[in-house]
Coordinates of C-alpha atoms in Angstrom, one line a residue:
X1 CA -18.6 -0.9 11.2
X2 CA -17.5 2.6 10.3
X3 CA -20.8 4.2 11.6
X4 CA -20.3 2.6 15.1
X5 CA -16.8 4.0 15.1
X6 CA -18.0 7.5 14.2
X7 CA -20.8 7.1 17.1
X8 CA -18.2 6.1 19.6
X9 CA -16.0 9.0 18.6
X10 CA -19.0 11.5 18.9
X11 CA -19.8 10.1 22.3
X12 CA -16.3 10.5 23.4
X13 CA -16.3 14.1 22.2
X14 CA -19.5 14.7 24.2
X15 CA -17.9 13.4 27.5
X16 CA -15.6 16.4 27.9
X17 CA -14.6 17.1 31.6
X18 CA -16.6 19.7 33.4
X19 CA -13.8 22.3 34.4
X20 CA -13.8 24.7 37.5
X21 CA -14.6 28.1 36.3
X22 CA -16.8 26.9 33.5
X23 CA -19.7 28.8 31.9
X24 CA -22.0 26.5 29.8
X25 CA -24.6 27.6 27.2
X26 CA -24.7 24.1 25.6
X27 CA -27.8 23.6 23.5
X28 CA -29.7 26.5 25.3
X29 CA -30.4 28.8 22.5
X30 CA -29.8 31.8 24.5
X31 CA -29.8 35.4 23.1
X32 CA -26.3 36.5 22.8
X33 CA -26.7 40.1 24.6
X34 CA -27.6 38.3 27.9
X35 CA -24.7 35.9 27.4
X36 CA -22.2 38.8 26.9
X37 CA -23.1 40.3 30.3
X38 CA -22.9 37.1 32.1
X39 CA -19.4 36.4 30.4
X40 CA -18.2 39.8 31.4
X41 CA -19.2 39.4 35.0
X42 CA -18.0 35.8 35.4
X43 CA -14.9 36.0 37.5
X44 CA -11.9 33.6 36.8
X45 CA -13.5 32.4 33.7
X46 CA -11.6 29.2 32.4
X47 CA -14.0 27.3 30.2
X48 CA -16.8 28.3 27.9
X49 CA -19.4 26.1 26.2
X50 CA -21.2 27.1 23.1
X51 CA -22.1 23.7 21.8
X52 CA -25.4 23.2 20.0
X53 CA -26.2 26.9 19.3
X54 CA -26.1 29.1 16.3
X55 CA -24.0 32.4 16.3
X56 CA -23.5 34.8 13.4
X57 CA -20.8 37.4 13.0
X58 CA -22.4 40.0 15.2
X59 CA -23.0 37.5 18.0
X60 CA -19.4 36.2 17.8
X61 CA -18.0 39.7 17.8
X62 CA -19.9 40.6 21.0
X63 CA -18.9 37.3 22.7
X64 CA -15.3 38.0 21.7
X65 CA -15.5 41.5 23.3
X66 CA -16.5 40.0 26.4
X67 CA -13.7 37.5 26.3
X68 CA -10.8 40.0 25.9
X69 CA -10.3 40.5 29.6
X70 CA -10.4 36.7 30.3
X71 CA -6.6 36.1 30.9
X72 CA -7.4 32.8 32.8
X73 CA -9.3 31.3 29.8
X74 CA -8.2 27.8 28.9
X75 CA -11.0 25.7 27.5
X76 CA -13.0 26.3 24.2
X77 CA -15.8 23.9 23.8
X78 CA -17.1 25.4 20.6
X79 CA -18.4 22.4 18.6
X80 CA -21.7 22.8 16.4
X81 CA -22.1 26.4 17.1
X82 CA -22.8 27.7 13.5
X83 CA -25.9 25.6 12.7
X84 CA -27.7 27.1 9.7
X85 CA -25.2 29.8 9.2
X86 CA -23.7 30.6 5.7
X87 CA -20.2 29.2 5.5
X88 CA -19.2 32.7 4.5
X89 CA -20.0 33.9 7.9
X90 CA -17.8 31.4 10.0
X91 CA -14.4 32.7 9.2
X92 CA -14.9 36.3 10.3
X93 CA -16.8 34.9 13.4
X94 CA -13.8 32.6 14.3
X95 CA -11.4 35.5 13.6
X96 CA -13.1 37.7 16.1
X97 CA -13.1 35.0 18.7
X98 CA -9.4 34.1 18.1
X99 CA -8.4 37.7 18.3
X100 CA -10.0 38.1 21.6
X101 CA -8.3 35.2 23.1
X102 CA -4.9 36.7 21.9
X103 CA -5.7 40.1 23.3
X104 CA -6.6 38.5 26.7
X105 CA -3.3 36.7 26.9
X106 CA -5.2 33.3 27.2
X107 CA -3.3 30.1 27.2
X108 CA -5.4 27.4 25.8
X109 CA -5.5 23.8 26.7
X110 CA -8.5 22.5 24.8
X111 CA -9.8 23.9 21.4
X112 CA -13.0 22.0 20.1
X113 CA -14.5 23.3 16.9
X114 CA -15.8 19.9 15.7
X115 CA -19.2 19.4 13.8
X116 CA -19.0 23.0 12.2
X117 CA -18.5 22.0 8.6
X118 CA -16.5 25.3 7.9
X119 CA -14.3 24.0 5.2
X120 CA -10.9 25.1 4.3
X121 CA -12.0 28.8 4.9
X122 CA -12.8 28.0 8.5
X123 CA -9.3 26.8 9.0
X124 CA -8.1 30.0 7.7
X125 CA -10.4 31.6 10.4
X126 CA -8.3 30.1 13.3
X127 CA -5.0 30.2 11.5
X128 CA -3.6 33.2 13.4
X129 CA -5.0 31.8 16.7
X130 CA -3.2 28.4 16.2
X131 CA 0.2 30.3 15.4
X132 CA -0.1 32.6 18.5
X133 CA 1.2 32.3 22.0
X134 CA -2.4 31.4 23.0
X135 CA -1.8 28.0 21.5
X136 CA 1.6 27.3 22.8
X137 CA 0.0 25.4 25.7
X138 CA -2.5 23.6 23.6
X139 CA -3.0 19.9 24.6
X140 CA -6.2 18.9 22.6
X141 CA -7.4 20.0 19.3
X142 CA -10.7 18.7 18.2
X143 CA -11.8 19.4 14.5
X144 CA -14.1 16.3 13.9
X145 CA -16.3 16.6 10.9
X146 CA -15.3 20.2 9.7
X147 CA -14.9 19.5 6.1
X148 CA -11.6 20.8 5.9
X149 CA -10.4 19.1 2.8
X150 CA -6.8 18.7 1.5
X151 CA -6.5 22.5 1.5
X152 CA -7.5 23.0 5.0
X153 CA -5.3 20.0 6.2
X154 CA -2.3 21.9 4.7
X155 CA -3.1 25.2 6.3
X156 CA -3.7 23.4 9.7
X157 CA -0.4 21.5 9.4
X158 CA 1.5 24.7 8.5
X159 CA -0.1 26.6 11.5
X160 CA 0.7 23.6 14.0
X161 CA 4.2 23.5 12.5
X162 CA 4.7 27.5 12.9
X163 CA 3.2 27.2 16.5
X164 CA 5.7 24.5 17.4
X165 CA 8.7 26.4 16.1
X166 CA 7.6 29.7 17.9
X167 CA 6.9 27.8 21.0
X168 CA 10.3 25.9 20.9
X169 CA 12.2 29.3 20.4
X170 CA 10.7 30.5 23.5
X171 CA 11.7 27.4 25.5
X172 CA 8.1 25.8 25.8
X173 CA 7.6 23.6 22.6
X174 CA 4.0 22.9 21.8
X175 CA 3.0 19.5 23.4
X176 CA -0.1 18.7 21.7
X177 CA -1.6 15.3 23.2
X178 CA -4.9 14.7 21.3
X179 CA -5.7 15.3 17.7
X180 CA -9.1 14.5 16.4
X181 CA -10.0 15.2 12.8
X182 CA -12.5 12.5 11.6
X183 CA -14.7 12.9 8.5
X184 CA -12.6 15.8 6.9
X185 CA -11.7 14.6 3.4
X186 CA -7.9 15.1 4.2
X187 CA -7.0 12.4 1.6
X188 CA -3.3 11.6 1.0
X189 CA -2.0 15.2 0.6
X190 CA -3.7 16.5 3.6
X191 CA -2.6 13.6 5.8
X192 CA 0.9 13.8 4.6
X193 CA 1.1 17.5 5.6
X194 CA -0.3 16.8 9.0
X195 CA 2.1 13.8 9.4
X196 CA 5.1 16.2 9.0
X197 CA 3.7 18.4 11.8
X198 CA 3.1 15.4 14.0
X199 CA 6.6 14.0 13.5
X200 CA 7.9 17.4 14.6
X201 CA 5.8 17.7 17.6
X202 CA 6.5 14.0 18.9
X203 CA 4.1 14.5 21.9
X204 CA 0.9 12.9 20.7
X205 CA -1.0 10.4 22.8
X206 CA -4.1 10.1 21.0
X207 CA -4.8 10.5 17.1
X208 CA -8.2 10.0 15.4
X209 CA -8.5 10.5 11.7
X210 CA -11.3 8.2 10.7
X211 CA -13.2 8.4 7.3
X212 CA -10.7 10.7 5.5
X213 CA -10.1 9.0 2.1
X214 CA -6.5 8.3 3.0
X215 CA -4.8 5.5 0.9
X216 CA -1.4 3.9 1.4
X217 CA 0.8 6.9 0.5
X218 CA -0.9 9.0 3.4
X219 CA -1.0 6.1 5.7
X220 CA 2.6 5.4 5.2
X221 CA 3.3 9.1 5.9
X222 CA 1.3 9.0 9.2
X223 CA 3.1 5.6 10.1
X224 CA 6.4 7.3 9.9
X225 CA 5.1 10.2 12.0
X226 CA 3.7 7.9 14.6
X227 CA 7.1 6.3 15.2
X228 CA 8.2 9.6 16.5
X229 CA 5.5 9.9 19.1
X230 CA 6.4 7.2 21.6
X231 CA 3.7 8.0 24.2
X232 CA 0.9 7.3 21.7
X233 CA -1.9 5.5 23.4
X234 CA -4.8 5.6 20.9
X235 CA -4.6 5.2 17.1
X236 CA -7.9 5.4 15.2
X237 CA -7.7 5.4 11.3
X238 CA -11.1 3.5 10.9
X239 CA -12.5 3.4 7.3
X240 CA -9.4 4.7 5.4
X241 CA -7.8 2.4 2.8
X242 CA -4.4 0.8 3.9
X243 CA -4.0 -2.1 1.4
X244 CA -0.7 -4.1 1.9
X245 CA 1.6 -1.1 1.6
X246 CA 0.0 1.0 4.1
X247 CA -0.6 -2.0 6.6
X248 CA 3.0 -3.1 6.5
X249 CA 4.2 0.5 7.2
X250 CA 1.9 0.9 10.0
X251 CA 3.0 -2.5 11.4
X252 CA 6.6 -1.3 11.3
X253 CA 5.5 1.9 13.2
X254 CA 3.7 -0.1 15.9
X255 CA 7.1 -1.8 16.9
X256 CA 8.2 1.5 18.2
X257 CA 5.0 2.3 20.2
X258 CA 5.1 0.3 23.3
X259 CA 2.5 2.7 25.1
X260 CA -0.2 1.9 22.6
X261 CA -3.6 0.7 24.2
X262 CA -6.2 1.1 21.4
X263 CA -5.6 0.3 17.6
X264 CA -8.7 0.8 15.4
X265 CA -7.8 -0.2 11.8
X266 CA -11.4 -1.4 11.2
X267 CA -12.6 -0.9 7.6
X268 CA -9.2 -0.4 6.4
X269 CA -8.7 -3.0 4.0
X270 CA -5.5 -4.4 5.5
X271 CA -6.0 -7.7 3.8
X272 CA -4.0 -10.8 4.9
X273 CA -0.6 -9.8 4.1
X274 CA -1.0 -6.5 6.2
X275 CA -2.7 -8.5 9.0
X276 CA 0.3 -10.8 9.3
X277 CA 2.6 -7.9 9.5
X278 CA 0.5 -6.3 12.3
X279 CA 0.3 -9.7 14.1
X280 CA 4.0 -9.7 14.2
X281 CA 4.2 -6.4 15.7
X282 CA 1.7 -7.3 18.3
X283 CA 3.7 -10.4 19.1
X284 CA 6.9 -8.6 19.5
X285 CA 5.6 -5.8 21.7
X286 CA 2.6 -3.7 22.6
X287 CA 2.6 -4.9 26.3
X288 CA -0.4 -2.9 27.4
X289 CA -2.8 -3.4 24.4
X290 CA -6.4 -3.1 25.3
X291 CA -8.3 -3.1 22.0
X292 CA -7.4 -4.3 18.4
X293 CA -9.9 -3.8 15.8
X294 CA -9.1 -5.3 12.1
X295 CA -12.7 -5.7 11.3
X296 CA -13.9 -5.6 7.7
X297 CA -10.4 -6.0 6.2
X298 CA -10.6 -8.8 3.7
X299 CA -8.5 -11.0 6.1
X300 CA -8.6 -14.8 5.3
X301 CA -8.9 -17.4 8.1
X302 CA -5.2 -18.3 8.3
X303 CA -4.1 -14.7 8.8
X304 CA -6.9 -14.1 11.4
X305 CA -5.5 -17.1 13.5
X306 CA -2.2 -15.5 13.5
X307 CA -3.7 -12.3 14.7
X308 CA -5.4 -14.2 17.5
X309 CA -2.1 -16.0 18.5
X310 CA -0.4 -12.7 18.6
X311 CA -2.5 -11.5 21.6
X312 CA -1.5 -14.4 23.7
X313 CA -0.2 -13.1 27.0
X314 CA -1.7 -9.6 26.7
X315 CA -3.0 -9.4 30.2
X316 CA -4.6 -6.0 29.5
X317 CA -6.5 -7.0 26.3
X318 CA -10.1 -6.1 26.6
X319 CA -11.4 -6.8 22.9
X320 CA -10.2 -8.2 19.7
X321 CA -12.5 -7.4 16.6
X322 CA -12.3 -9.5 13.5
X323 CA -15.7 -9.2 12.3
X324 CA -16.6 -8.7 8.8
X325 CA -13.6 -10.5 7.3
X326 CA -13.3 -13.6 4.9
X327 CA -12.9 -16.5 7.4
X328 CA -15.7 -18.7 6.4
X329 CA -17.8 -20.8 8.8
X330 CA -14.9 -23.1 9.6
X331 CA -12.5 -20.2 9.9
X332 CA -14.8 -18.6 12.5
X333 CA -15.0 -21.8 14.4
X334 CA -11.2 -22.2 14.4
X335 CA -10.8 -18.5 15.5
X336 CA -13.0 -19.1 18.4
X337 CA -11.2 -22.3 19.3
X338 CA -7.9 -20.7 19.4
X339 CA -9.2 -17.7 21.5
X340 CA -10.8 -20.3 23.8
X341 CA -7.5 -22.1 24.0
X342 CA -5.7 -18.8 25.2
X343 CA -8.5 -18.3 27.8
X344 CA -9.7 -15.2 25.9
X345 CA -12.7 -16.4 24.4
X346 CA -14.9 -13.7 25.8
X347 CA -12.7 -10.9 24.5
X348 CA -13.4 -11.9 20.8
X349 CA -16.0 -9.7 19.3
X350 CA -19.0 -10.9 17.2
X351 CA -18.3 -12.7 13.9
X352 CA -21.8 -12.3 12.6
X353 CA -21.0 -10.1 9.7
X354 CA -18.4 -12.5 8.3
X355 CA -18.1 -12.4 4.4
X356 CA -17.3 -16.1 4.0
X357 CA -14.2 -17.7 2.4
X358 CA -12.9 -15.8 -0.7
X359 CA -13.7 -17.3 -4.0
X360 CA -11.1 -17.5 -6.9
X361 CA -12.7 -14.7 -8.8
X362 CA -12.0 -12.4 -5.9
X363 CA -8.5 -12.1 -7.4
X364 CA -9.8 -10.2 -10.4
X365 CA -11.7 -7.7 -8.0
X366 CA -8.5 -7.2 -5.9
X367 CA -6.6 -6.4 -9.1
X368 CA -9.3 -3.9 -10.2
X369 CA -9.0 -2.2 -6.7
X370 CA -5.2 -1.9 -7.3
X371 CA -5.6 -0.5 -10.7
X372 CA -7.9 2.3 -9.3
X373 CA -5.6 3.1 -6.7
X374 CA -2.6 3.1 -9.0
X375 CA -4.4 5.7 -11.2
X376 CA -4.0 8.2 -8.3
X377 CA -0.3 7.6 -8.0
X378 CA 2.6 9.2 -10.0
X379 CA 3.0 8.5 -13.8
X380 CA 6.1 6.6 -13.4
X381 CA 4.2 3.9 -11.7
X382 CA 3.0 3.0 -15.2
X383 CA 6.7 2.2 -16.2
X384 CA 7.0 0.0 -13.3
X385 CA 3.9 -2.0 -14.3
X386 CA 5.4 -2.3 -17.6
X387 CA 8.5 -3.7 -16.0
X388 CA 6.3 -6.1 -14.0
X389 CA 4.8 -7.5 -17.1
X390 CA 8.3 -8.2 -18.6
X391 CA 9.3 -9.9 -15.3
X392 CA 6.2 -12.0 -15.7
X393 CA 7.1 -13.0 -19.1
X394 CA 10.6 -13.9 -17.8
X395 CA 9.0 -16.0 -15.0
X396 CA 7.1 -18.0 -17.5
X397 CA 10.4 -18.9 -19.1
X398 CA 11.9 -19.6 -16.0
X399 CA 9.1 -22.1 -15.0
X400 CA 9.7 -24.0 -18.2
X401 CA 13.4 -24.2 -17.4
X402 CA 12.4 -25.2 -13.8
X403 CA 10.4 -28.1 -15.0
X404 CA 13.3 -29.3 -17.3
X405 CA 15.7 -28.9 -14.4
X406 CA 13.6 -31.2 -12.3
X407 CA 13.0 -33.9 -14.9
X408 CA 16.4 -33.7 -16.6
X409 CA 19.0 -32.9 -13.8
X410 CA 21.9 -34.2 -15.8
X411 CA 21.1 -32.6 -19.1
X412 CA 23.7 -29.8 -19.9
X413 CA 22.9 -26.8 -21.9
X414 CA 23.3 -27.0 -25.5
X415 CA 25.3 -23.8 -25.7
X416 CA 28.2 -23.4 -23.1
X417 CA 27.8 -20.1 -21.0
X418 CA 30.3 -18.5 -18.7
X419 CA 29.1 -19.2 -15.1
X420 CA 27.6 -16.1 -13.3
X421 CA 25.0 -15.7 -10.7
X422 CA 22.6 -13.5 -12.8
X423 CA 22.6 -16.1 -15.6
X424 CA 21.7 -18.8 -12.9
X425 CA 18.8 -16.7 -11.4
X426 CA 17.4 -16.1 -14.8
X427 CA 17.3 -19.8 -15.7
X428 CA 18.1 -22.1 -12.8
X429 CA 19.8 -25.5 -13.4
X430 CA 22.0 -27.8 -11.1
X431 CA 24.8 -27.7 -13.8
X432 CA 25.0 -23.9 -13.7
X433 CA 25.0 -23.8 -10.0
X434 CA 28.0 -26.2 -9.8
X435 CA 29.9 -24.1 -12.6
X436 CA 29.7 -21.0 -10.3
X437 CA 32.4 -22.9 -8.2
X438 CA 33.5 -22.5 -4.6
X439 CA 32.8 -18.6 -4.6
X440 CA 29.2 -19.2 -5.5
X441 CA 27.9 -18.0 -2.0
X442 CA 29.8 -14.9 -2.4
X443 CA 28.6 -14.3 -5.9
X444 CA 25.0 -14.7 -4.7
X445 CA 25.7 -12.2 -2.0
X446 CA 26.7 -9.7 -4.5
X447 CA 24.0 -10.3 -6.9
X448 CA 20.9 -10.5 -4.6
X449 CA 19.7 -7.2 -3.1
X450 CA 19.0 -8.6 0.4
X451 CA 17.5 -5.2 1.3
X452 CA 14.6 -6.1 -0.9
X453 CA 12.5 -8.8 0.9
X454 CA 10.7 -9.6 -2.1
X455 CA 13.7 -10.2 -4.4
X456 CA 15.3 -12.2 -1.5
X457 CA 12.4 -14.5 -1.4
X458 CA 12.5 -14.8 -5.3
X459 CA 16.1 -15.7 -5.0
X460 CA 15.6 -18.3 -2.4
X461 CA 13.0 -20.1 -4.6
X462 CA 15.1 -20.1 -7.7
X463 CA 18.1 -21.5 -5.8
X464 CA 16.0 -24.1 -4.0
X465 CA 14.3 -25.2 -7.1
X466 CA 17.4 -27.3 -8.2
X467 CA 17.8 -28.8 -4.7
X468 CA 18.4 -32.6 -5.1
X469 CA 18.5 -34.7 -1.9
X470 CA 20.3 -37.7 -3.8
X471 CA 23.1 -35.4 -5.3
X472 CA 25.3 -34.4 -2.3
X473 CA 27.3 -31.9 -4.5
X474 CA 24.2 -30.1 -5.7
X475 CA 22.5 -30.4 -2.2
X476 CA 25.4 -28.7 -0.5
X477 CA 25.8 -26.0 -3.3
X478 CA 21.9 -25.1 -2.8
X479 CA 22.2 -25.0 1.0
X480 CA 25.4 -23.0 1.2
X481 CA 24.2 -20.5 -1.2
X482 CA 20.8 -20.1 0.7
X483 CA 22.8 -19.8 3.9
X484 CA 24.9 -16.8 2.7
X485 CA 21.9 -15.0 1.3
X486 CA 19.6 -15.4 4.3
X487 CA 22.2 -15.1 7.0
X488 CA 23.2 -11.6 5.4
X489 CA 19.5 -10.6 5.1
X490 CA 18.4 -11.4 8.7
X491 CA 21.5 -9.8 10.0
X492 CA 20.4 -6.3 8.9
X493 CA 18.3 -4.6 11.3
X494 CA 16.3 -3.0 8.5
X495 CA 15.3 -6.3 7.0
X496 CA 11.7 -6.8 7.0
X497 CA 11.4 -10.4 7.9
X498 CA 7.6 -10.7 7.8
X499 CA 7.8 -9.2 4.4
X500 CA 10.1 -11.9 3.4
X501 CA 7.7 -14.6 4.7
X502 CA 4.7 -13.0 3.1
X503 CA 6.5 -12.8 -0.3
X504 CA 7.3 -16.5 0.0
X505 CA 3.8 -17.5 0.7
X506 CA 2.5 -15.5 -2.2
X507 CA 5.1 -16.9 -4.6
X508 CA 4.1 -20.4 -3.4
X509 CA 0.4 -19.6 -4.1
X510 CA -0.7 -19.7 -0.4
X511 CA -1.5 -16.2 -0.1
X512 CA -3.3 -13.6 -2.2
X513 CA -1.3 -10.5 -3.1
X514 CA -2.4 -7.1 -4.2
X515 CA 0.6 -7.1 -6.7
X516 CA 0.4 -9.2 -9.9
X517 CA 2.6 -12.0 -8.8
X518 CA 2.4 -15.3 -10.7
X519 CA 2.9 -18.3 -8.4
X520 CA 5.9 -20.5 -8.9
X521 CA 5.6 -24.1 -9.9
X522 CA 6.2 -25.9 -6.5
X523 CA 8.8 -28.6 -6.6
X524 CA 10.3 -30.7 -3.7
X525 CA 13.5 -28.5 -3.5
X526 CA 11.4 -25.5 -2.2
X527 CA 10.1 -27.4 0.8
X528 CA 13.2 -29.3 1.6
X529 CA 15.2 -26.1 1.5
X530 CA 12.7 -24.4 3.7
X531 CA 12.8 -27.4 6.2
X532 CA 16.5 -26.7 6.4
X533 CA 16.4 -23.0 6.7
X534 CA 14.0 -22.9 9.6
X535 CA 16.4 -25.0 11.5
X536 CA 19.1 -22.4 11.3
X537 CA 19.9 -20.0 14.1
X538 CA 19.5 -16.9 11.8
X539 CA 15.8 -17.8 11.1
X540 CA 13.4 -15.9 13.6
X541 CA 11.4 -18.3 15.6
X542 CA 8.2 -16.2 15.4
X543 CA 8.3 -16.5 11.6
X544 CA 7.8 -20.2 11.9
X545 CA 4.3 -19.8 13.4
X546 CA 3.4 -17.9 10.1
X547 CA 4.5 -20.6 7.8
X548 CA 2.9 -23.2 9.9
X549 CA -0.5 -21.5 9.6
X550 CA -0.3 -21.4 5.9
X551 CA 1.5 -24.8 5.1
X552 CA -1.8 -26.7 5.4
X553 CA -3.0 -25.2 2.3
X554 CA 0.0 -26.4 0.3
X555 CA -2.0 -29.9 -0.1
X556 CA -4.5 -27.9 -2.2
X557 CA -1.9 -26.6 -4.6
X558 CA 0.7 -29.5 -5.1
X559 CA 0.3 -33.2 -6.2
X560 CA 0.4 -36.2 -3.9
X561 CA 4.1 -36.8 -4.8
X562 CA 5.1 -33.8 -2.7
X563 CA 3.2 -35.1 0.4
X564 CA 6.4 -37.0 1.5
X565 CA 8.2 -33.6 1.5
X566 CA 5.8 -32.3 3.9
X567 CA 6.3 -35.4 6.0
X568 CA 10.0 -34.4 5.9
X569 CA 9.0 -31.0 7.3
X570 CA 7.3 -32.6 10.0
X571 CA 10.4 -34.0 11.4
X572 CA 11.6 -30.4 12.3
X573 CA 9.6 -30.7 15.6
X574 CA 8.9 -27.1 15.9
X575 CA 6.5 -27.3 13.0
X576 CA 3.7 -29.7 13.3
X577 CA 2.4 -30.3 9.8
X578 CA 1.3 -33.9 10.1
X579 CA -2.1 -33.1 11.2
X580 CA -2.7 -31.5 7.7
X581 CA -1.7 -34.5 5.8
X582 CA -4.3 -36.8 4.2
X583 CA -4.1 -40.4 5.1

């Protein structure tokens, strides 16, 4: 859980390397007058440990005076050095120490001020230092548990940006490798400001920002920034709130990070849709992945199985953590079976805190979570919600029309209408589809925004709803139209295929969504068209595994008349659905 992640991070912070030329007063509680003399007399001082002590303004000024001649100084291990001090004392103390390092002409490698709880004012105390030449060589910045807040995050981001620009102008750009700032209440604005600095630097190898109250806008900003840091090895965002939007953005970023070894998205509420996206990213890349933590994320059994399957062949994997999700007893057993089948059973973490399979009423709880999150976003989101409600009303009308089109295929509309793709997509019928003529495929290409995976999935379901196996003319028109749309969509490098598949599963009622999407009325045409599509060369093979994992749940959502359609799908060969059919 989150507390474990914090404990691990604290342990990591404590295990800093002992450096040649180091003077340590860690936890000694020594009087500063004796320390000052020792610092002054220490030849070749490179590192000073002041952790676990308490220094006021006077002591800091005295220590600073002793540091003014230490030009070889590189390592500041100054965490937890203001215990019991007033917050107002900390900025001037930090100012004095920073000014001394600038005067000495020091070139820092490590600056560790973790566990000092100095707030935004404390960041101001190191602002000049961070902008100075002393930090042009900085490789590790550790500010864990400092209470910086949004304001402090913005000040820090601006200082790092200025440092990068000045160092670049001198031909030695800042190459920060490790950034640690857990438990700082950065929230979206602070994280977004820092993301801009991270993107500019492009040198990060470790990023730890757990427990910062970051929601999907901040997560998305960080995801974009991470794509520009190709050497990233460790990414720890434990106990923030991704939800689907943030998880999908982060999954997209992971596709650019082939050096990643440790991913900690535990307690991040990635949910099933996000887990599917992350699983695809793992499948496609991450060749040296060691740890993947997706614990306590409200992930269901089917999505967890896809995550497990995604680590197949990852020779360096040491741990997969899916504890605390919504697998249920059977889902946990299935997960263990899959990992055992991959000869990775011993790499699967404990499942002792599994939450059990989600109940139907959980949908309302998810909607409540989404409404709370939407309250923090821009006001124009309210207009979008109104549009969504209008679209849901339209979908109700469409479903009624769908039912009539299935049961009364040959019934023409009572009032003739000029054929156009938009009219068909609003109220699909076989007659309207045929009236579009031989240019129907081109009309759909022009009408459907294939850059939007959700709209593409919606168009697929509407067109396939009029599929008729016994009417060759209608069948051909449906398949030609679907081919045109999906071939164009998957040909685009920016098309998010996993988002298309997730949208399909949501609309078919097989996957819960954070958005208020009403599932369609499933008809045989949906499945028959899907059986055709997955055979085509444009459809990615790795998406088929996602469909297979969820297809077994269709038997809980459709009537027995559609079982034959599932049997048709089984003829595909690559999809083994027969094991899911009731006898």
